[in-house]
Amino acid sequence: MKESFTLRGVEFKNRVLVASGTFGYGDELRDVVDVNALGGVCTKSLSWKPRDGNPPRRIVETPSGMLNSIGLANIGVHNFIQQKLPYLRTLDTVIIANIAASSVQEYCNVLTILEGEEGVDGFEINVSCPNVKEGGLNFGTNREMTREITSKLRALTQKPLIVKLTPNVTHISEFARAAEEAGADAVSVINTLIGLAVDIYARKPKLSTITGGLSGPAIKPVALAKVYEVAQAVKIPILGIGGIMTAEDAVEFLMVGATAVQVGTASFIDPAAGMKVAAGLKGFAEKQGLTDVGQLVGAMESNVKVSILQSWL
Ligand code: RRO
């Protein structure tokens, strides 16, 4: 059974990665799970300088989901290189450095310093953080900024360049097209949806920042619709993200057009969720009599010739 796929010459051993922000820097769980059983690891978003993130409370459980307002807390790119990369280099899985920034120049600086580092196999550009004032959604909800950031970064790297998109826009496919036209090798669809939870006894928002990013099974149908929409609009691969808990969930994402998937919130419940999804995906393809998991990509059939979605595109 062929499980692998390739992005700009980099081979991923299977189609399941762990999503940024849900698996630390790839090293915390080294004694707990077999990280090498994953297709790849997306690191927590890295900025130029370390960031403390938002004040507590910054995580809330919601029906079938989780709201976060971490606010881009991270150790900064220099500490990542010194403290995390030596171990990551010993792994036999693809390491994707996720980059977030509050200016175009900061994106360029972080990518440039990582570009020269062995062990960083590719980049995922976060233009979709819902929880910071500068950068984040200001970039990701502006199509021309998405285009500019992608094209500036494209000029700086020959490694895979993946742009992670926000669902908090009217037509996500327009942003995927801008990323594709500017030279992205793939898009990650989707980052979290903006949400809010209220403590009715305190009459206050549960999160310190009032709103946060909603993830988990609650968003899976939304994510599937966004992946489907993007798949109608671009030729570059899509990494599907949003509430994937099981191999069957991953199959749904592949069938609507994702080339691969990222497991996020599920890792907080079971750190081995990503590995289990990868094994289950292979098992499903075998039972279906396939020779390549990739045969599931875009396999959804419909009698409807033009969906409501396509009529906008
Ligand atoms: O750190 C965060 O608050 C965060 C980020 Br960078 C992101 O991209 N998505 C999210 O839900 N939270």
Short mmCIF file of C-alpha atoms and ligand atoms in Angstrom, two decimals:
data_model
loop_
_atom_site.label_atom_id
_atom_site.label_comp_id
_atom_site.label_asym_id
_atom_site.label_seq_id
_atom_site.Cartn_x
_atom_site.Cartn_y
_atom_site.Cartn_z
CA MET A 1 0.00 0.00 0.00
CA LYS A 2 1.50 3.33 -1.05
CA GLU A 3 0.91 5.91 1.66
CA SER A 4 3.38 8.64 0.76
CA PHE A 5 3.02 11.92 -1.09
CA THR A 6 5.52 14.52 -2.26
CA LEU A 7 5.55 18.29 -2.03
CA ARG A 8 8.23 20.14 -4.00
CA GLY A 9 10.55 17.13 -3.84
CA VAL A 10 10.01 16.43 -0.14
CA GLU A 11 8.51 13.03 0.53
CA PHE A 12 6.03 12.59 3.38
CA LYS A 13 5.82 8.92 4.40
CA ASN A 14 2.07 9.16 4.88
CA ARG A 15 -0.74 11.66 4.53
CA VAL A 16 -1.19 12.51 8.21
CA LEU A 17 0.62 15.39 9.89
CA VAL A 18 0.07 16.92 13.30
CA ALA A 19 -1.21 20.48 13.21
CA SER A 20 0.64 23.55 14.40
CA GLY A 21 0.02 24.54 18.00
CA THR A 22 -1.21 21.12 19.05
CA PHE A 23 2.06 19.17 19.21
CA GLY A 24 4.49 21.69 20.71
CA TYR A 25 7.75 21.78 18.78
CA GLY A 26 7.66 18.05 18.03
CA ASP A 27 9.84 17.07 21.00
CA GLU A 28 7.61 17.21 24.10
CA LEU A 29 5.93 13.89 23.40
CA ARG A 30 9.08 12.06 22.28
CA ASP A 31 8.92 9.53 25.14
CA VAL A 32 5.19 9.01 24.84
CA VAL A 33 4.51 8.42 21.15
CA ASP A 34 6.35 7.35 18.00
CA VAL A 35 6.68 10.66 16.19
CA ASN A 36 8.30 8.86 13.24
CA ALA A 37 4.97 7.18 12.48
CA LEU A 38 3.64 10.54 11.31
CA GLY A 39 3.84 11.95 7.81
CA GLY A 40 5.04 15.21 9.33
CA VAL A 41 5.03 17.62 12.24
CA CYS A 42 4.01 21.28 12.00
CA THR A 43 5.66 23.21 14.81
CA LYS A 44 3.96 25.79 16.99
CA SER A 45 4.04 29.12 15.14
CA LEU A 46 7.44 30.76 15.46
CA SER A 47 8.00 34.50 15.60
CA TRP A 48 11.30 36.41 15.63
CA LYS A 49 11.27 37.11 19.37
CA PRO A 50 9.83 34.90 22.12
CA ARG A 51 6.23 35.77 23.05
CA ASP A 52 4.35 35.12 26.29
CA GLY A 53 0.99 35.11 24.57
CA ASN A 54 -2.30 36.28 26.03
CA PRO A 55 -3.15 36.31 29.75
CA PRO A 56 -5.24 33.45 31.15
CA ARG A 57 -7.83 32.14 30.75
CA ARG A 58 -6.86 31.10 27.27
CA ILE A 59 -8.44 27.68 26.76
CA VAL A 60 -12.12 26.78 27.15
CA GLU A 61 -13.88 23.52 26.37
CA THR A 62 -17.05 23.91 24.30
CA PRO A 63 -19.60 21.42 22.94
CA SER A 64 -17.53 19.07 20.73
CA GLY A 65 -14.78 21.64 20.56
CA MET A 66 -12.21 23.88 22.14
CA LEU A 67 -11.76 27.64 22.14
CA ASN A 68 -8.22 28.96 22.41
CA SER A 69 -6.69 32.35 22.78
CA ILE A 70 -3.05 31.43 23.17
CA GLY A 71 -1.92 34.62 21.44
CA LEU A 72 1.06 33.15 19.64
CA ALA A 73 3.01 32.19 22.77
CA ASN A 74 6.26 30.71 21.50
CA ILE A 75 9.97 30.49 22.29
CA GLY A 76 11.07 32.52 19.27
CA VAL A 77 13.00 31.32 16.27
CA HIS A 78 16.48 31.53 17.84
CA ASN A 79 15.56 29.39 20.85
CA PHE A 80 13.84 26.97 18.47
CA ILE A 81 17.04 26.54 16.51
CA GLN A 82 19.19 26.11 19.62
CA GLN A 83 16.88 24.07 21.85
CA LYS A 84 14.55 22.12 19.57
CA LEU A 85 16.12 21.61 16.17
CA PRO A 86 19.00 19.30 17.28
CA TYR A 87 16.46 16.68 18.38
CA LEU A 88 14.14 17.26 15.42
CA ARG A 89 17.09 16.55 13.09
CA THR A 90 17.26 13.01 14.47
CA LEU A 91 13.65 12.28 13.50
CA ASP A 92 12.61 10.40 10.39
CA THR A 93 9.57 12.52 9.64
CA VAL A 94 9.06 15.78 7.79
CA ILE A 95 9.45 18.89 9.95
CA ILE A 96 7.42 21.89 8.83
CA ALA A 97 8.25 25.13 10.62
CA ASN A 98 5.13 27.23 11.04
CA ILE A 99 5.88 30.96 10.93
CA ALA A 100 3.76 33.81 12.27
CA ALA A 101 4.70 37.48 12.28
CA SER A 102 3.37 40.98 12.72
CA SER A 103 5.03 42.42 9.62
CA VAL A 104 6.06 41.22 6.18
CA GLN A 105 9.68 41.85 7.15
CA GLU A 106 9.36 39.64 10.24
CA TYR A 107 8.02 36.75 8.14
CA CYS A 108 10.98 37.18 5.81
CA ASN A 109 13.50 37.33 8.66
CA VAL A 110 12.18 34.21 10.39
CA LEU A 111 12.04 32.23 7.14
CA THR A 112 15.52 33.34 6.09
CA ILE A 113 17.16 32.20 9.31
CA LEU A 114 15.35 28.83 9.16
CA GLU A 115 16.04 28.35 5.45
CA GLY A 116 19.71 27.72 6.18
CA GLU A 117 19.01 25.21 8.95
CA GLU A 118 19.27 21.51 8.29
CA GLY A 119 16.26 19.70 9.71
CA VAL A 120 13.68 22.25 8.62
CA ASP A 121 12.07 20.57 5.62
CA GLY A 122 9.48 23.18 4.72
CA PHE A 123 7.39 26.11 5.89
CA GLU A 124 3.79 26.70 6.79
CA ILE A 125 2.93 30.39 6.80
CA ASN A 126 0.36 31.37 9.38
CA VAL A 127 -1.69 34.27 8.03
CA SER A 128 -4.65 33.17 10.08
CA CYS A 129 -4.08 33.51 13.83
CA PRO A 130 -7.32 34.83 15.32
CA ASN A 131 -5.79 35.90 18.63
CA VAL A 132 -3.21 38.63 18.01
CA LYS A 133 -3.75 42.32 17.32
CA GLU A 134 -1.00 42.81 14.75
CA GLY A 135 -0.56 40.46 11.83
CA GLY A 136 -2.62 37.30 12.07
CA LEU A 137 -6.07 37.84 10.65
CA ASN A 138 -5.18 41.34 9.43
CA PHE A 139 -3.04 39.56 6.85
CA GLY A 140 -5.15 36.49 6.33
CA THR A 141 -8.37 38.36 5.65
CA ASN A 142 -6.66 40.64 3.13
CA ARG A 143 -6.17 38.83 -0.15
CA GLU A 144 -3.50 41.20 -1.45
CA MET A 145 -1.50 40.85 1.78
CA THR A 146 -1.76 37.08 1.49
CA ARG A 147 -0.45 37.37 -2.07
CA GLU A 148 2.38 39.74 -1.11
CA ILE A 149 3.57 37.67 1.85
CA THR A 150 3.49 34.48 -0.20
CA SER A 151 5.40 35.94 -3.11
CA LYS A 152 8.05 37.58 -0.89
CA LEU A 153 8.61 34.30 0.95
CA ARG A 154 8.58 32.29 -2.27
CA ALA A 155 11.57 34.30 -3.44
CA LEU A 156 13.46 33.31 -0.28
CA THR A 157 13.04 29.54 -0.28
CA GLN A 158 13.22 26.47 -2.47
CA LYS A 159 11.66 24.36 0.28
CA PRO A 160 7.93 23.57 0.32
CA LEU A 161 5.91 26.70 1.11
CA ILE A 162 2.46 26.09 2.53
CA VAL A 163 0.03 28.93 3.34
CA LYS A 164 -2.39 28.30 6.20
CA LEU A 165 -5.72 29.97 5.53
CA THR A 166 -8.44 31.28 7.79
CA PRO A 167 -12.09 30.31 7.39
CA ASN A 168 -13.10 33.72 8.75
CA VAL A 169 -13.63 35.21 5.28
CA THR A 170 -16.49 35.12 2.78
CA HIS A 171 -14.77 33.08 0.06
CA ILE A 172 -11.70 31.18 1.23
CA SER A 173 -11.09 30.00 -2.35
CA GLU A 174 -10.09 33.55 -3.36
CA PHE A 175 -7.32 33.44 -0.77
CA ALA A 176 -6.23 29.99 -1.90
CA ARG A 177 -6.02 31.28 -5.47
CA ALA A 178 -3.94 34.28 -4.36
CA ALA A 179 -1.54 31.95 -2.53
CA GLU A 180 -1.33 29.64 -5.55
CA GLU A 181 -0.71 32.52 -7.97
CA ALA A 182 2.03 33.87 -5.66
CA GLY A 183 3.88 30.56 -5.72
CA ALA A 184 2.67 28.55 -2.72
CA ASP A 185 3.18 24.80 -3.05
CA ALA A 186 0.11 23.99 -0.95
CA VAL A 187 -2.53 25.52 1.30
CA SER A 188 -3.62 24.39 4.75
CA VAL A 189 -7.39 24.64 5.16
CA ILE A 190 -8.51 25.64 7.86
CA ASN A 191 -7.24 27.50 10.89
CA THR A 192 -9.72 28.04 13.73
CA LEU A 193 -13.10 29.75 13.49
CA ILE A 194 -13.69 32.79 15.68
CA GLY A 195 -15.87 31.86 18.67
CA LEU A 196 -16.95 33.13 22.08
CA ALA A 197 -18.10 31.53 25.35
CA VAL A 198 -19.78 33.35 28.27
CA ASP A 199 -19.60 32.63 32.00
CA ILE A 200 -23.21 33.51 32.72
CA TYR A 201 -22.73 33.66 36.53
CA ALA A 202 -19.82 36.07 36.34
CA ARG A 203 -21.45 37.78 33.32
CA LYS A 204 -18.05 37.76 31.69
CA PRO A 205 -16.44 36.19 28.68
CA LYS A 206 -14.69 32.95 29.59
CA LEU A 207 -11.58 33.90 27.59
CA SER A 208 -9.44 36.87 28.64
CA THR A 209 -9.56 38.18 25.08
CA ILE A 210 -13.36 37.69 24.77
CA THR A 211 -13.11 35.79 21.48
CA GLY A 212 -10.86 32.89 20.52
CA GLY A 213 -10.32 30.23 17.89
CA LEU A 214 -12.75 27.30 17.78
CA SER A 215 -11.37 23.87 16.87
CA GLY A 216 -12.30 20.20 17.26
CA PRO A 217 -15.15 18.06 15.91
CA ALA A 218 -17.54 21.04 16.17
CA ILE A 219 -15.87 22.58 13.11
CA LYS A 220 -15.42 19.47 10.95
CA PRO A 221 -18.39 20.04 8.61
CA VAL A 222 -17.31 23.66 8.11
CA ALA A 223 -13.75 22.57 7.38
CA LEU A 224 -14.93 19.95 4.89
CA ALA A 225 -16.97 22.56 3.03
CA LYS A 226 -13.97 24.91 2.94
CA VAL A 227 -11.64 22.18 1.64
CA TYR A 228 -14.22 21.29 -0.98
CA GLU A 229 -14.54 24.94 -2.02
CA VAL A 230 -10.76 25.37 -2.29
CA ALA A 231 -10.40 22.10 -4.20
CA GLN A 232 -12.70 23.49 -6.90
CA ALA A 233 -10.55 26.60 -7.22
CA VAL A 234 -6.86 25.58 -7.14
CA LYS A 235 -4.55 22.90 -8.51
CA ILE A 236 -2.02 22.91 -5.65
CA PRO A 237 -2.42 20.32 -2.89
CA ILE A 238 -4.62 21.04 0.12
CA LEU A 239 -3.77 19.97 3.66
CA GLY A 240 -7.17 19.49 5.29
CA ILE A 241 -7.57 20.44 8.95
CA GLY A 242 -10.56 20.72 11.25
CA GLY A 243 -11.82 18.32 13.86
CA ILE A 244 -10.20 15.15 12.56
CA MET A 245 -10.46 12.58 15.35
CA THR A 246 -10.50 9.30 13.44
CA ALA A 247 -9.27 7.72 10.22
CA GLU A 248 -12.82 7.95 8.87
CA ASP A 249 -12.73 11.71 9.39
CA ALA A 250 -9.47 11.84 7.44
CA VAL A 251 -11.04 9.84 4.61
CA GLU A 252 -13.80 12.45 4.36
CA PHE A 253 -11.20 15.19 3.96
CA LEU A 254 -9.32 13.27 1.27
CA MET A 255 -12.55 12.51 -0.57
CA VAL A 256 -13.51 16.20 -0.78
CA GLY A 257 -10.10 17.03 -2.22
CA ALA A 258 -7.42 17.19 0.48
CA THR A 259 -4.11 15.61 -0.51
CA ALA A 260 -3.23 15.11 3.15
CA VAL A 261 -4.60 16.03 6.56
CA GLN A 262 -3.45 17.51 9.83
CA VAL A 263 -4.68 16.22 13.18
CA GLY A 264 -4.91 19.01 15.77
CA THR A 265 -7.23 19.14 18.77
CA ALA A 266 -7.46 15.32 18.93
CA SER A 267 -3.81 15.21 20.07
CA PHE A 268 -4.81 16.98 23.31
CA ILE A 269 -7.10 14.03 24.12
CA ASP A 270 -4.75 11.33 22.82
CA PRO A 271 -1.18 12.28 21.83
CA ALA A 272 -1.14 9.20 19.57
CA ALA A 273 -4.24 10.34 17.66
CA GLY A 274 -2.25 11.32 14.56
CA MET A 275 -0.45 7.98 14.43
CA LYS A 276 -3.74 6.12 14.88
CA VAL A 277 -5.34 8.14 12.08
CA ALA A 278 -2.38 7.31 9.79
CA ALA A 279 -2.64 3.57 10.56
CA GLY A 280 -6.42 3.63 10.17
CA LEU A 281 -6.21 5.46 6.85
CA LYS A 282 -3.94 2.75 5.49
CA GLY A 283 -6.31 0.07 6.83
CA PHE A 284 -9.32 1.75 5.20
CA ALA A 285 -7.57 1.96 1.83
CA GLU A 286 -6.58 -1.71 2.09
CA LYS A 287 -10.15 -2.78 2.87
CA GLN A 288 -11.33 -0.75 -0.10
CA GLY A 289 -8.96 -2.73 -2.32
CA LEU A 290 -6.82 0.29 -3.20
CA THR A 291 -3.07 0.25 -3.88
CA ASP A 292 -2.43 3.90 -2.94
CA VAL A 293 -4.07 6.01 -0.22
CA GLY A 294 -3.87 8.81 -2.78
CA GLN A 295 -6.67 7.13 -4.74
CA LEU A 296 -9.03 8.52 -2.09
CA VAL A 297 -8.17 12.13 -2.97
CA GLY A 298 -11.19 13.76 -4.62
CA ALA A 299 -13.05 10.43 -4.63
CA MET A 300 -16.37 11.89 -3.48
CA GLU A 301 -18.98 11.43 -6.20
CA SER A 302 -22.03 13.60 -6.60
CA ASN A 303 -24.87 13.72 -9.06
CA VAL A 304 -25.07 17.46 -8.62
CA LYS A 305 -23.12 19.03 -11.49
CA VAL A 306 -22.78 22.53 -10.06
CA SER A 307 -22.94 22.91 -6.28
CA ILE A 308 -24.20 26.09 -4.64
CA LEU A 309 -20.56 26.73 -3.74
CA GLN A 310 -19.40 26.54 -7.34
CA SER A 311 -21.95 29.10 -8.42
CA TRP A 312 -19.98 31.71 -6.46
CA LEU A 313 -16.58 30.79 -7.84
O1 RRO B 1 -1.58 31.12 19.27
C1 RRO B 1 -2.79 31.20 18.99
O2 RRO B 1 -3.59 31.83 19.71
C2 RRO B 1 -3.35 30.59 17.78
C3 RRO B 1 -2.74 30.63 16.56
BR1 RRO B 1 -1.02 31.34 16.30
C4 RRO B 1 -3.42 30.13 15.42
O3 RRO B 1 -2.95 30.16 14.28
N1 RRO B 1 -4.66 29.61 15.61
C5 RRO B 1 -5.23 29.55 16.80
O4 RRO B 1 -6.37 29.07 16.93
N2 RRO B 1 -4.57 30.05 17.91
#
